[in-house]
CSV table of C-alpha atoms and ligand atoms in Angstrom, one decimal:
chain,number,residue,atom,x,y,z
A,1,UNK,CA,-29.8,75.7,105.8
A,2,UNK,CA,-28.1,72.3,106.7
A,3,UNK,CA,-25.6,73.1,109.9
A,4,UNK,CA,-22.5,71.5,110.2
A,5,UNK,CA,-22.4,68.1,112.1
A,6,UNK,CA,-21.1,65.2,113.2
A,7,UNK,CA,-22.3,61.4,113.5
A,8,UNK,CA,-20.8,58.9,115.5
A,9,UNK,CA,-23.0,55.6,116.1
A,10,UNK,CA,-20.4,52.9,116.5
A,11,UNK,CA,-22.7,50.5,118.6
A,12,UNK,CA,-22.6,47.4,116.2
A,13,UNK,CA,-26.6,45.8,116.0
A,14,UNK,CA,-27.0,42.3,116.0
A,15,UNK,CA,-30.9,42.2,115.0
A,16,UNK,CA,-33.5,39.6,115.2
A,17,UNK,CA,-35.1,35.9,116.6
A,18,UNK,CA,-32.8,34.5,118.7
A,19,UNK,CA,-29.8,37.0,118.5
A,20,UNK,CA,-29.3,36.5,122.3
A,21,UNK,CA,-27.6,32.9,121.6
A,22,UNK,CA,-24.9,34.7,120.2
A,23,UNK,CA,-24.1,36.7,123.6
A,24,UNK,CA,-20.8,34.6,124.3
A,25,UNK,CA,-19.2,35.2,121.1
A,26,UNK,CA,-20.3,38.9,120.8
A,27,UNK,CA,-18.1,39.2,124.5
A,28,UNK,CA,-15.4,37.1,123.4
A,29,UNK,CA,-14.7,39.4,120.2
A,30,UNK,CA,-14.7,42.4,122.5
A,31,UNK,CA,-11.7,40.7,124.2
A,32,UNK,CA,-13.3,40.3,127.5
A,33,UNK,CA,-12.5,38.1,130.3
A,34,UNK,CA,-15.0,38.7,133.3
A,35,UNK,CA,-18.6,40.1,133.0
A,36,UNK,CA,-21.2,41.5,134.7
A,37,UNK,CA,-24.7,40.7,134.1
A,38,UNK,CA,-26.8,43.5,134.9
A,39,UNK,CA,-30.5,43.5,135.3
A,40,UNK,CA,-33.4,44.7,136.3
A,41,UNK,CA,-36.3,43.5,138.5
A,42,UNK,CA,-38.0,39.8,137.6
A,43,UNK,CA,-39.0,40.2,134.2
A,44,UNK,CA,-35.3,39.1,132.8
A,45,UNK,CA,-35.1,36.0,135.3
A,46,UNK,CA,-38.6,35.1,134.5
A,47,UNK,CA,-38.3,35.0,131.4
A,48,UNK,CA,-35.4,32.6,131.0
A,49,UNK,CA,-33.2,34.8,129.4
A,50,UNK,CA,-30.9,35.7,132.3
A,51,UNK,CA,-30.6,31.3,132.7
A,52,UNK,CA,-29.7,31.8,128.3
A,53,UNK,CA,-27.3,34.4,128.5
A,54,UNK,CA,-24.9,32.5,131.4
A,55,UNK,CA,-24.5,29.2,129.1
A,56,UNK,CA,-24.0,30.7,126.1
A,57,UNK,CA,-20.9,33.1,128.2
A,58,UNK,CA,-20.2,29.7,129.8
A,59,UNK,CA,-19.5,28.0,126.3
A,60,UNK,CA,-17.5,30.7,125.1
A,61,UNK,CA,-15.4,30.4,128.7
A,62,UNK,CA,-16.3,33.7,129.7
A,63,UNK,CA,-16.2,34.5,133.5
A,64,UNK,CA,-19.1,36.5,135.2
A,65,UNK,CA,-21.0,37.8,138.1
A,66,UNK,CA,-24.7,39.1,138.3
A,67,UNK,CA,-26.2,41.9,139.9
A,68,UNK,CA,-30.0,42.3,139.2
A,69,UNK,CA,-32.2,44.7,140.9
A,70,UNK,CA,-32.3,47.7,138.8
A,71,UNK,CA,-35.9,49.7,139.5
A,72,UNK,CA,-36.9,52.3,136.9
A,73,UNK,CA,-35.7,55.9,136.7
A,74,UNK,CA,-32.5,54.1,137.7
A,75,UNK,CA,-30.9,54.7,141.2
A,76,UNK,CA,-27.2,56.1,142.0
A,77,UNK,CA,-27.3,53.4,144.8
A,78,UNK,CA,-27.2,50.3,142.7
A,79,UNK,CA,-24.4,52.2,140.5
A,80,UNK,CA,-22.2,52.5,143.4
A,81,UNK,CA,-23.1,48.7,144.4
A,82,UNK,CA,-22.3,48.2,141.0
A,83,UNK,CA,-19.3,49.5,141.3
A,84,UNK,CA,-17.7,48.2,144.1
A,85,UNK,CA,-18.8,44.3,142.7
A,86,UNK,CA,-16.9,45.1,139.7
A,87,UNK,CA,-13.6,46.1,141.4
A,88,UNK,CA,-13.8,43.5,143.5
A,89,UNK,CA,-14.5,40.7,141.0
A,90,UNK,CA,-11.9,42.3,138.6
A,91,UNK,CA,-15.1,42.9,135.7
A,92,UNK,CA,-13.8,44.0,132.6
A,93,UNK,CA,-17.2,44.3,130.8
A,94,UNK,CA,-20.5,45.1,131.7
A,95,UNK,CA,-22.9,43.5,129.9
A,96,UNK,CA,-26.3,45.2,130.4
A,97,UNK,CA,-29.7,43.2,130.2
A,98,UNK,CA,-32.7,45.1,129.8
A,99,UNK,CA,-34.1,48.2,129.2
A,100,UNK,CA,-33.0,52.0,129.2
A,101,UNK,CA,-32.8,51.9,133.8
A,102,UNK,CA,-30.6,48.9,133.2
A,103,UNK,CA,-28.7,49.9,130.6
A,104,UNK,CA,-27.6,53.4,132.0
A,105,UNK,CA,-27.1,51.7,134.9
A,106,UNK,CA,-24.8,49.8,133.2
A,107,UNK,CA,-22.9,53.2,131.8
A,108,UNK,CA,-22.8,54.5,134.7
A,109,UNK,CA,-21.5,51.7,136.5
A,110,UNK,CA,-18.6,51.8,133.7
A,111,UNK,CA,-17.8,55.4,133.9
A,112,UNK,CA,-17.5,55.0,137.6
A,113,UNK,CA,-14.7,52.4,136.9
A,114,UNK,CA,-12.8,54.6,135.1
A,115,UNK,CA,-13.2,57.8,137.7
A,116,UNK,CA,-11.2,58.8,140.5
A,117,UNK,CA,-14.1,59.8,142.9
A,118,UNK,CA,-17.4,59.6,143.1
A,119,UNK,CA,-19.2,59.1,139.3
A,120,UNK,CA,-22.4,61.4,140.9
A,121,UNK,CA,-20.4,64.4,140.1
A,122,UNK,CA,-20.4,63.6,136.7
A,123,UNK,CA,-24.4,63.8,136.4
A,124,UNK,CA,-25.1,66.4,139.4
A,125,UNK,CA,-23.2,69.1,137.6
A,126,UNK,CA,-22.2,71.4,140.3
A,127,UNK,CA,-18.5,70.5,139.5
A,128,UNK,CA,-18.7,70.8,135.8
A,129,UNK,CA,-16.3,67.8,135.6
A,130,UNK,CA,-16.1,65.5,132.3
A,131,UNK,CA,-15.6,61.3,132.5
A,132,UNK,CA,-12.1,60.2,132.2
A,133,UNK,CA,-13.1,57.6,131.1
A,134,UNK,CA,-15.8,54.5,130.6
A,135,UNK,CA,-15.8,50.6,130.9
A,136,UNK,CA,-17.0,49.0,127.3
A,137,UNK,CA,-21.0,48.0,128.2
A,138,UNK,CA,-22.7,45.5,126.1
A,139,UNK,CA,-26.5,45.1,125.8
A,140,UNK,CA,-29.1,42.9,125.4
A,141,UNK,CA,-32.4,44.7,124.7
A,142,UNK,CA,-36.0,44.1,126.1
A,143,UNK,CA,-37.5,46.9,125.7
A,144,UNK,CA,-38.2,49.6,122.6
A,145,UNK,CA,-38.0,52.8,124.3
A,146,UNK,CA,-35.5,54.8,125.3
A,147,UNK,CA,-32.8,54.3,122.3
A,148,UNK,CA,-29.7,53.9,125.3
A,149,UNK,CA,-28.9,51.0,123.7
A,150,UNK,CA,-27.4,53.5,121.1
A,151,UNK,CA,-27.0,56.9,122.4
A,152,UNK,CA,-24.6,58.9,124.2
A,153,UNK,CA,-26.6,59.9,127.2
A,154,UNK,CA,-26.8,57.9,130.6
A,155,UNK,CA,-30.1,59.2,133.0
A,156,UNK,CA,-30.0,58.2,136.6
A,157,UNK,CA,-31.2,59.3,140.0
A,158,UNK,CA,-30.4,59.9,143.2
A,159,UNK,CA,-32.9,58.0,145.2
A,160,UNK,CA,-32.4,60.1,148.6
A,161,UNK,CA,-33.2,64.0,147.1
A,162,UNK,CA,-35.4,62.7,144.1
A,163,UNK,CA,-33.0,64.4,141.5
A,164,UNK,CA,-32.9,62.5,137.7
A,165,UNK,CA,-30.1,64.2,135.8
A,166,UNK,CA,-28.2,62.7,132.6
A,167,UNK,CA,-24.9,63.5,131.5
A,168,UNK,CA,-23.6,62.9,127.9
A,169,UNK,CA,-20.4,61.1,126.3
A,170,UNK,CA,-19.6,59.3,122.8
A,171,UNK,CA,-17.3,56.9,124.8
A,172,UNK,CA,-20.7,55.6,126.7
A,173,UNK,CA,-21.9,54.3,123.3
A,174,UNK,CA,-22.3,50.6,124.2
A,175,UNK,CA,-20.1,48.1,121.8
A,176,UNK,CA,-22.9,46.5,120.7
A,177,UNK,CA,-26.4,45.8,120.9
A,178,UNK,CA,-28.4,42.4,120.7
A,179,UNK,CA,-32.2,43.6,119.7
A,180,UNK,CA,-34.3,40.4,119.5
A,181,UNK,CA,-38.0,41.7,118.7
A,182,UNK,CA,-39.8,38.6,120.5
A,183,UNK,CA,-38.2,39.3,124.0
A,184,UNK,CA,-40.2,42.4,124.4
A,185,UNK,CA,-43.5,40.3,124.1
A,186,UNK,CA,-43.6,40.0,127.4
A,187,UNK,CA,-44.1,43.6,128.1
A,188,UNK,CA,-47.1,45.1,129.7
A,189,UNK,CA,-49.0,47.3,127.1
A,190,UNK,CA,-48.8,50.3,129.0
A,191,UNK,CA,-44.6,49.5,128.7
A,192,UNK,CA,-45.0,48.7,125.3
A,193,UNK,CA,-46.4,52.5,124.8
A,194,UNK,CA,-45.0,54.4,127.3
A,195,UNK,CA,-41.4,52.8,125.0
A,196,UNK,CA,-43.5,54.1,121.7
A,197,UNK,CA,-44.3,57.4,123.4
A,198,UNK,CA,-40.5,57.8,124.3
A,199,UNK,CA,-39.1,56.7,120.7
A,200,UNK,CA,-41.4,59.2,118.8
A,201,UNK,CA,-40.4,62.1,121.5
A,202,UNK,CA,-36.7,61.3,120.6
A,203,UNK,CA,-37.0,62.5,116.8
A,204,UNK,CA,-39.7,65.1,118.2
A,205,UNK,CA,-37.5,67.0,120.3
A,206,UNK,CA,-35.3,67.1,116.8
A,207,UNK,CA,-37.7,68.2,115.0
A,208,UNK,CA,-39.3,71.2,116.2
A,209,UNK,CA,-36.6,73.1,115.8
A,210,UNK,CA,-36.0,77.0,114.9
A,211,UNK,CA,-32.1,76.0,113.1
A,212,UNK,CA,-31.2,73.8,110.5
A,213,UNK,CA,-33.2,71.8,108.7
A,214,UNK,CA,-32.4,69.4,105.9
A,215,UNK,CA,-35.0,67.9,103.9
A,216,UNK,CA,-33.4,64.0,104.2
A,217,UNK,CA,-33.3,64.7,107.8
A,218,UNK,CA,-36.9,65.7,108.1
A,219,UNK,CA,-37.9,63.1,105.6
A,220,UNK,CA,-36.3,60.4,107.5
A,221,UNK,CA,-37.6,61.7,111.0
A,222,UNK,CA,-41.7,61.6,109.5
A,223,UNK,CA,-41.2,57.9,108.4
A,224,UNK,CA,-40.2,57.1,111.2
A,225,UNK,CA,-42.6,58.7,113.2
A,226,UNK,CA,-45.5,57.3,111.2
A,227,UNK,CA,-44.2,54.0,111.3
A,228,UNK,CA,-44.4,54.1,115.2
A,229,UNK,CA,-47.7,55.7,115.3
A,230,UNK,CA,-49.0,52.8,112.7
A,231,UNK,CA,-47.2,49.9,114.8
A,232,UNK,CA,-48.4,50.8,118.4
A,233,UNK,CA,-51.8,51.1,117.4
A,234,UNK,CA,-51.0,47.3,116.1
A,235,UNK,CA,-49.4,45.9,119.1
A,236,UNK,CA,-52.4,48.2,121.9
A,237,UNK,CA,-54.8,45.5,119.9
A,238,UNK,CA,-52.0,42.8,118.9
A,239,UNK,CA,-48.8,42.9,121.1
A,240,UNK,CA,-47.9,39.1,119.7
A,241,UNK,CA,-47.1,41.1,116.3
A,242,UNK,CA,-43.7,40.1,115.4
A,243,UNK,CA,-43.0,42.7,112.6
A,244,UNK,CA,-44.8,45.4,114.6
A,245,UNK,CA,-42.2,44.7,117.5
A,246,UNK,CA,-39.5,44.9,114.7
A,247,UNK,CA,-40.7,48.2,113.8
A,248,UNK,CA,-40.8,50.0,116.9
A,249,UNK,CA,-37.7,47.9,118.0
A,250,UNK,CA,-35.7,49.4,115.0
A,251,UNK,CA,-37.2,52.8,115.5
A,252,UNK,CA,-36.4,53.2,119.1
A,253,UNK,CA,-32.3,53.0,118.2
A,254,UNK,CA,-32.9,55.1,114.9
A,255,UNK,CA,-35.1,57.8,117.1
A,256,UNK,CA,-31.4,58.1,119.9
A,257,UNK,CA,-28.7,57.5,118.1
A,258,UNK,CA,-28.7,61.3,116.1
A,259,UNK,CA,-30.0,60.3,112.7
A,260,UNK,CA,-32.7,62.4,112.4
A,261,UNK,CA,-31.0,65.3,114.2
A,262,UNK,CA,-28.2,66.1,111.1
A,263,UNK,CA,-27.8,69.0,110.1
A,264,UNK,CA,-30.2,70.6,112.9
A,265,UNK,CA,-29.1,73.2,115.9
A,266,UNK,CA,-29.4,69.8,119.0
A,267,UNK,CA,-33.0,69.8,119.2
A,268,UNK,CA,-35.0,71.6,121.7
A,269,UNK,CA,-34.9,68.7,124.5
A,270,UNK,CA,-37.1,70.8,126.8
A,271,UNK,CA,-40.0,68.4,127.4
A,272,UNK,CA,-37.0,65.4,128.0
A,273,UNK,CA,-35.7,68.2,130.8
A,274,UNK,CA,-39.5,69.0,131.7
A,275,UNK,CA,-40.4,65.2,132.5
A,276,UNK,CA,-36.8,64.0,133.9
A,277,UNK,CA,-38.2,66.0,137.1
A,278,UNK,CA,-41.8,64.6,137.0
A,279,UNK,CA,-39.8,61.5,137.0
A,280,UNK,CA,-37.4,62.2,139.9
A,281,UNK,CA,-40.7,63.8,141.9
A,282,UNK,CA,-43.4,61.3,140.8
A,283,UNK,CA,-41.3,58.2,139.9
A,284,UNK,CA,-43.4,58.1,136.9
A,285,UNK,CA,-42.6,55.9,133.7
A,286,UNK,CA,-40.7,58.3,131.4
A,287,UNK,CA,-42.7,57.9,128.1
A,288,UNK,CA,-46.0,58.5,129.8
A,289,UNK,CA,-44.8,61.3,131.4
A,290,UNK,CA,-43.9,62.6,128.1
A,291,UNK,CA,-47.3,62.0,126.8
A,292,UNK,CA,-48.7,64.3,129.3
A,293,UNK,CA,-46.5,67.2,129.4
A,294,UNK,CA,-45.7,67.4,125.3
A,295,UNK,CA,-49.3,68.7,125.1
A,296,UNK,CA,-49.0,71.8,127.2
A,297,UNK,CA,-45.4,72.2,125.8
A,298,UNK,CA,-47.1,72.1,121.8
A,299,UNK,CA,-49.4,74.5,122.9
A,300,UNK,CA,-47.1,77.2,124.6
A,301,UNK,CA,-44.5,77.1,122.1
A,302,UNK,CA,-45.9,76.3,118.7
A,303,UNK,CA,-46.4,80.1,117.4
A,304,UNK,CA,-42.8,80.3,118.0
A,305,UNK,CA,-42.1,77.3,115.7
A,306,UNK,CA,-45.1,77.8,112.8
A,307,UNK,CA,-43.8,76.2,110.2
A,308,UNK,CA,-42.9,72.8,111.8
A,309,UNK,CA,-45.8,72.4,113.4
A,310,UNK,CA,-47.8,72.8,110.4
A,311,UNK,CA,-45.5,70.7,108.2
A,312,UNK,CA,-45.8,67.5,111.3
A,313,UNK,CA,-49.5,68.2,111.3
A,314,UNK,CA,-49.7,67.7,107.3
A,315,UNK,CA,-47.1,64.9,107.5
A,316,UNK,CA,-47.2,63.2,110.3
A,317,UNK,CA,-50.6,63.4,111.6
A,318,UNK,CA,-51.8,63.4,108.1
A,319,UNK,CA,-54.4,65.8,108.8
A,320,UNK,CA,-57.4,66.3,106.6
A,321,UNK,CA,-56.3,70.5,105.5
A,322,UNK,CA,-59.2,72.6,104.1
A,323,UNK,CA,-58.5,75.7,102.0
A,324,UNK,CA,-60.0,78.3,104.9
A,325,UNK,CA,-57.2,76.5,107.2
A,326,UNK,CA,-54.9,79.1,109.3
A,327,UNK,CA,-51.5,77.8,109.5
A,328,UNK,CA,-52.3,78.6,112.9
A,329,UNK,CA,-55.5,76.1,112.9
A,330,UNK,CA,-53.5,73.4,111.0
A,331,UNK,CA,-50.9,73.7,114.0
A,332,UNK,CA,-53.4,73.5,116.4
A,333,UNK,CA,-55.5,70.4,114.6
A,334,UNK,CA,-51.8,68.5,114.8
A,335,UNK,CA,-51.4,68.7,118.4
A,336,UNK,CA,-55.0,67.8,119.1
A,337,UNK,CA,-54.8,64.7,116.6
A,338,UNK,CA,-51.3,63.8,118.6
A,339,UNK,CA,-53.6,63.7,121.8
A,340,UNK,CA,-56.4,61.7,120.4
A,341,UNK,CA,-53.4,58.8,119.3
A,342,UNK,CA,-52.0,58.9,122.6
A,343,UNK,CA,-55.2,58.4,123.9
A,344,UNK,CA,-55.8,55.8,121.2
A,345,UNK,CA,-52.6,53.8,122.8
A,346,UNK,CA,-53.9,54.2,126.4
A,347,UNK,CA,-51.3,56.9,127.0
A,348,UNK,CA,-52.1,60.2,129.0
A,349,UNK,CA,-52.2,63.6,127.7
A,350,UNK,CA,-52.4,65.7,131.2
A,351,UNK,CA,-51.1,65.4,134.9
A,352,UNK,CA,-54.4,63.9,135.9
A,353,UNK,CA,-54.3,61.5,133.5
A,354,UNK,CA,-50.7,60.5,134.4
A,355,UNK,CA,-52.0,60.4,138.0
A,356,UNK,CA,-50.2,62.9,139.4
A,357,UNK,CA,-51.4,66.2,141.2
A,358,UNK,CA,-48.2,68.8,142.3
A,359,UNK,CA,-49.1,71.2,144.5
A,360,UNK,CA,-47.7,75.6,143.1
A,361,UNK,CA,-44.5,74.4,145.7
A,362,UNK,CA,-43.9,71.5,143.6
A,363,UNK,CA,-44.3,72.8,140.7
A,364,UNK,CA,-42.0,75.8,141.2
A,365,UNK,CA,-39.4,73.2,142.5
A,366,UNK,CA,-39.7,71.5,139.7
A,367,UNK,CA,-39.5,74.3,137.1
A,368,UNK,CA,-36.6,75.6,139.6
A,369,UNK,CA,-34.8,71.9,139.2
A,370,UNK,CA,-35.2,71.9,135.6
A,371,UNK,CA,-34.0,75.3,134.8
A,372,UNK,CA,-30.9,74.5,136.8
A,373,UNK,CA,-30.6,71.2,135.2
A,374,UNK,CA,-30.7,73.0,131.7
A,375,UNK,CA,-27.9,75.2,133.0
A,376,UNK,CA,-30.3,78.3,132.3
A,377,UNK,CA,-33.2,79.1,129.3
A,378,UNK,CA,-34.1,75.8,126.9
A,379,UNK,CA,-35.2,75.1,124.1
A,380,UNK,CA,-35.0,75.7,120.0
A,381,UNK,CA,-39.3,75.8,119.2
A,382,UNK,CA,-39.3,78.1,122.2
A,383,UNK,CA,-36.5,79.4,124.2
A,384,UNK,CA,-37.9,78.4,127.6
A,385,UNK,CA,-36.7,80.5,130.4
A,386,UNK,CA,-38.2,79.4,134.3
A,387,UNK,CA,-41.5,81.0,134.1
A,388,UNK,CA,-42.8,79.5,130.9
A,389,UNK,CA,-41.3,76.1,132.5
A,390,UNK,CA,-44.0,76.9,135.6
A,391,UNK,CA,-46.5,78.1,133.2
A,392,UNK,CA,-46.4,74.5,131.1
A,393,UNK,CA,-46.8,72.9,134.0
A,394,UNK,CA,-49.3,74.3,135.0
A,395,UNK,CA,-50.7,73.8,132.6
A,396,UNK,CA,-50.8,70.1,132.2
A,397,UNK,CA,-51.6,70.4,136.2
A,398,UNK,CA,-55.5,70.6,134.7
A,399,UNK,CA,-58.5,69.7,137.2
B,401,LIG,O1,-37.1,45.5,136.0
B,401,LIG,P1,-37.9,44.6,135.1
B,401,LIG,O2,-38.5,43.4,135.9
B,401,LIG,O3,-37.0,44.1,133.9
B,401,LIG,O4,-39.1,45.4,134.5
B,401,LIG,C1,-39.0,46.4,133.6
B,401,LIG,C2,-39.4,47.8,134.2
B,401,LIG,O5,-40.4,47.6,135.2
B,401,LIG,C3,-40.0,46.2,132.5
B,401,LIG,N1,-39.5,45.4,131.4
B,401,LIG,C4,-38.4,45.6,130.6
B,401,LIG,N2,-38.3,44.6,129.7
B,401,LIG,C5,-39.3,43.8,129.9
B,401,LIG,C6,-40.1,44.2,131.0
B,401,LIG,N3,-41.2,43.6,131.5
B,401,LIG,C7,-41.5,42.5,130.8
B,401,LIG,N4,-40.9,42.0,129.7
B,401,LIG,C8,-39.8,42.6,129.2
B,401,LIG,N5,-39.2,42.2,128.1
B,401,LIG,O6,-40.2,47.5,132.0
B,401,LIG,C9,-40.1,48.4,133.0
B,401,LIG,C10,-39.4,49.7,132.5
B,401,LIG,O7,-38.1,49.4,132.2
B,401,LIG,P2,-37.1,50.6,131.9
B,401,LIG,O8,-35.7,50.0,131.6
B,401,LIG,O9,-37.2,51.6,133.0
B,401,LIG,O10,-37.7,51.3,130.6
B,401,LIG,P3,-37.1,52.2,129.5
B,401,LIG,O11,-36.4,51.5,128.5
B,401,LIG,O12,-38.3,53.1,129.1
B,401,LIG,O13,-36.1,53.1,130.3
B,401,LIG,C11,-36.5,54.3,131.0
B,401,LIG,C12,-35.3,55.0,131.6
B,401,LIG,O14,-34.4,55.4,130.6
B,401,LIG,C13,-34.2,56.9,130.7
B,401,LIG,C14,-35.5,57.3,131.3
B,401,LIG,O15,-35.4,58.6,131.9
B,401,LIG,C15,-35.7,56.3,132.4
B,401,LIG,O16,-34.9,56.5,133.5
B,401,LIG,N6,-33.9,57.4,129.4
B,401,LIG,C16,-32.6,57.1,128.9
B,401,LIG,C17,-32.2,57.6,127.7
B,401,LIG,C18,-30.8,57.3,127.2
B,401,LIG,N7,-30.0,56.8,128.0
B,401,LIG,O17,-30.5,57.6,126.1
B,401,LIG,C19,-33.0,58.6,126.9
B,401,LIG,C20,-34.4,58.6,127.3
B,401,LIG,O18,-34.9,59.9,126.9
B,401,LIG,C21,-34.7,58.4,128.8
B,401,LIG,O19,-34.5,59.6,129.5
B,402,LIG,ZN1,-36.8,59.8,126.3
C-alpha cells in the first residue's frame, strides 16, 4: 500500500549545451546583487568555465567574489572561510560551481549565514538544533553523481576528528540548477563511475524497502536504474558520448530529488550511513565506497527484504530465471550480477578493492560512529542495529 507523502522539488533545471552562458541572467532573476563563486580544486579553472561564468555575471552587472578550494568529502573549514568572505563582502547568493563537495559546501556556507552560532551544530547533532534559516545557492553542475544539485541534504566533514555527517532541510534546495552534459567530459573515468555508482545507490536505498510500495514509483526507479547501468558501460568505453552524459546527468537529479521514493516508508539509507564513515575515516570517493560496501549490505539483509530483491534481480539485472530458481537463488544471482557490472565499470565490490584495510578498532569505531549518526537502529530491508553494522563490515573487510 501507497503511504502518504509529500514532494517538494522546486530547484528550476536549466538543461543542456551551453546552459552555463545563461548564468548572469539565471542570478539576476533571483534578484541578486553580490555573488560568490564557489569551487572546487583545478578542474573548474582549467577548464575555462570559472573565466565563462565571471563575464557572463559581469554583463548582467552582477557583483562577485570567488572562493575555490573545495576538496572532496567537503571540509567544515572552508564553510567557515566561506562564511566569514560572505559577511564581509555583503554576498547575497552563493552560486555553487561543481560537484556534490562544492555544492554542499555551498549550503552549508548559506545556512551558516542565516545562524546565530556556529553552523557545525546543525550537522554534529549533539544539540538537536534545526536551521533558521538558508542563503538561496545556485549551481552549476560538473559532475553526475550525488543529485545535491536537487536534494535536501548537505554532507560535510570536519577535517580535524574525521566525522562526515549530513543534515536535511527543504529550504537548502538550491534555486536552480545549470546541467550542461559536455562539462562533465572532462571527468576521470573512475569519477564518471564512482558519480553512476552514487546515482543508482540513491533510488536503491528507496527501493529495498519493507513499507510502501507503489507500482509507478517502482516502475519509474527500474528505468532509471537500467538506463544508468546501460550508459556507464557506454561512457567506461566512450566517455565523449554526449547522450550517454545526458542520461546519467538527468538521472543523477531524478535519483535525489525523492521521485522514486513516493509513497514508500524513507528508504533504508543504511549503506549512505555505512559509507559516510568510510568516507570521514578513509577519505574515500563516496560512490566507490558504495560499491564496496552495498555488497556485504545485499547479502546480510536480503532474506529480510525477499520480494524486492527478487523483483530488482528480474528487473533490473534482467537475470536469466530458470523454473528450479529459489526466490532465494534469484536474490542471490541479483546481487552477484550487481558485482560483475560494477566490476564491469572498474568500480570495487570489497574493502580491498576500494584499497582500504581497517583494523577490528576501526571498524568498531566506525560501526560505533554510524550507529550514533543514525540516532540508533537503521534501516527498512533490515533494521540494522550496531552489531550487524560491525558484522557488514566485516564483511567487506575480506582478505
Ligand atoms: O575539485 P575539482 O578540481 O573540481 O575536482 C573534482 C573532485 O576531485 C572532480 N571534478 C568535478 N567535476 C569535474 C571534475 N574533474 C574534471 N572535470 C569535471 N567536470 O571530481 C572530484 C569529485 O568531486 P565531488 O564534488 O566530490 O563529487 P561528487 O559529486 O560525487 O560529491 C561527493 C560528495 O557529495 C556527498 C558525498 O558524501 C561527498 O561528500 N553527497 C552529497 C549528497 C547530497 N548533498 O544530496 C548525497 C550523496 O549521497 C552524497 O553523500
Ligand atoms: Zn550518495
Amino acid at each position: 500500500m501507497a503511504f502518504n507523502f509529500q514532494y517538494y522539488s522546486p530547484t528550476k533545471v536549466i538543461f543542456g549545451k551551453g546552459t552555463e552562458a545563461e548564468i548572469g541572467n539565471l542570478v539576476l532573476e533571483q534578484g541578486a546583487k553580490k555573488v560568490l563563486i564557489h569551487y572546487g580544486g583545478k578542474s573548474a579553472l582549467k577548464s575555462g568555465l570559472i573565466d565563462r561564468v565571471k563575464t557572463s555575471l559581469d554583463q548582467s552587472g552582477i557583483a562577485h567574489v570567488e572562493l575555490g578550494g573545495v576538496v572532496p568529502n567537503p571540509h567544515i573549514e572552508k564553510v567557515y572561510e566561506g562564511i566569514e568572505l560572505c559577511k564581509k563582502e555583503n554576498v547575497d547568493f552563493i552560486l555553487a560551481v561543481g560537484g556534490g563537495s562544492v555544492i554542499d559546501s555551498s549550503k552549508a556556507i548559506a545556512y551558516g549565514l542565516a545562524y546565530n552560532g556556529d553552523v557545525w551544530e546543525l550537522f554534529s547533532k549533539e544539540k538537536q538544533v534545526k536551521a533558521t534559516g538558508c542563503y538561496p545557492v545556485g549551481v552549476i553542475l560538473t559532475i553526475s553523481a550525488a543529485g545535491s544539485e536537487t536534494s535536501n541534504s548537505c554532507v560535510i566533514t570536519k577535517a580535524s576528528t574525521g566525522c562526515k555527517r549530513s543534515y536535511n532541510d527543504n529550504i537548502a534546495r538550491p534555486k536552480f540548477a545549470v546541467m550542461n552534459p559536455e562539462l562533465t567530459m572532462t571527468l576521470p573515468d573512475y569519477q564518471t563511475q564512482s558519480g553512476c555508482t552514487d546515482i543508482m545507490m540513491h533510488t536503491m536505498e528507496r527501493y529495498f524497502t519493507n513499507g510502501g510500495n507503489m507500482e509507478l514509483t517502482d516502475s519509474l526507479a527500474e528505468a532509471l536504474l537500467r538506463t544508468v547501468i546501460k550508459n556507464a558501460k557506454i561512457l567506461h568505453s566512450n566517455p565523449d558520448n554526449y547522450d550517454a552524459r545526458a542520461e546519467i546527468m538527468w538521472a543523477g537529479s531524478l535519483a535525489h530529488n525523492d521521485l522514486t521514493g513516493c509513497g514508500n516508508d524513507g528508504g533504508d539509507f543504511a549503506s549512505h550511513m555505512l559509507e559516510h564513515e568510510m568516507g570521514g575515516m578513509f577519505d574515500v570517493t563516496h560512490g566507490a565506497g558504495l560499491a564496496a560496501i552495498w555488497p556485504s549490505w545485499a547479502r546480510y539483509v536480503y532474506k529480510d527484504c525477499l520480494p524486492r530483491f527478487v523483483r530488482y534481480a528480474k528487473n533490473v539485472m534482467e537475470i536469466h530465471v530458470s523454473e528450479s530458481d529459489s526466490d532465494e537463488a534469484i536474490a542471490l544471482k541479483g546481487i552477484e550480477a550487481m558485482e560483475d557490472f560494477y566490476h564491469s565499470i572498474g568500480m570495487p565490490v570489497n574493502f580491498k578493492e576500494l584499497g582500504i584495510a581497517p583494523t577490528d578498532a576501526q571498524i568498531e569505531e566506525m560501526a560505533s560512529s554510524c550507529y550514533n549518526a543514525c540516532g540508533g537502529p537503521k534501516g527498512s530491508a533490515k533494521l540494522l542495529d550496531l552489531d550487524d553494522m560491525i558484522q557488514i563490515y566485516k564483511m567487506a573487510n575480506v582478505d
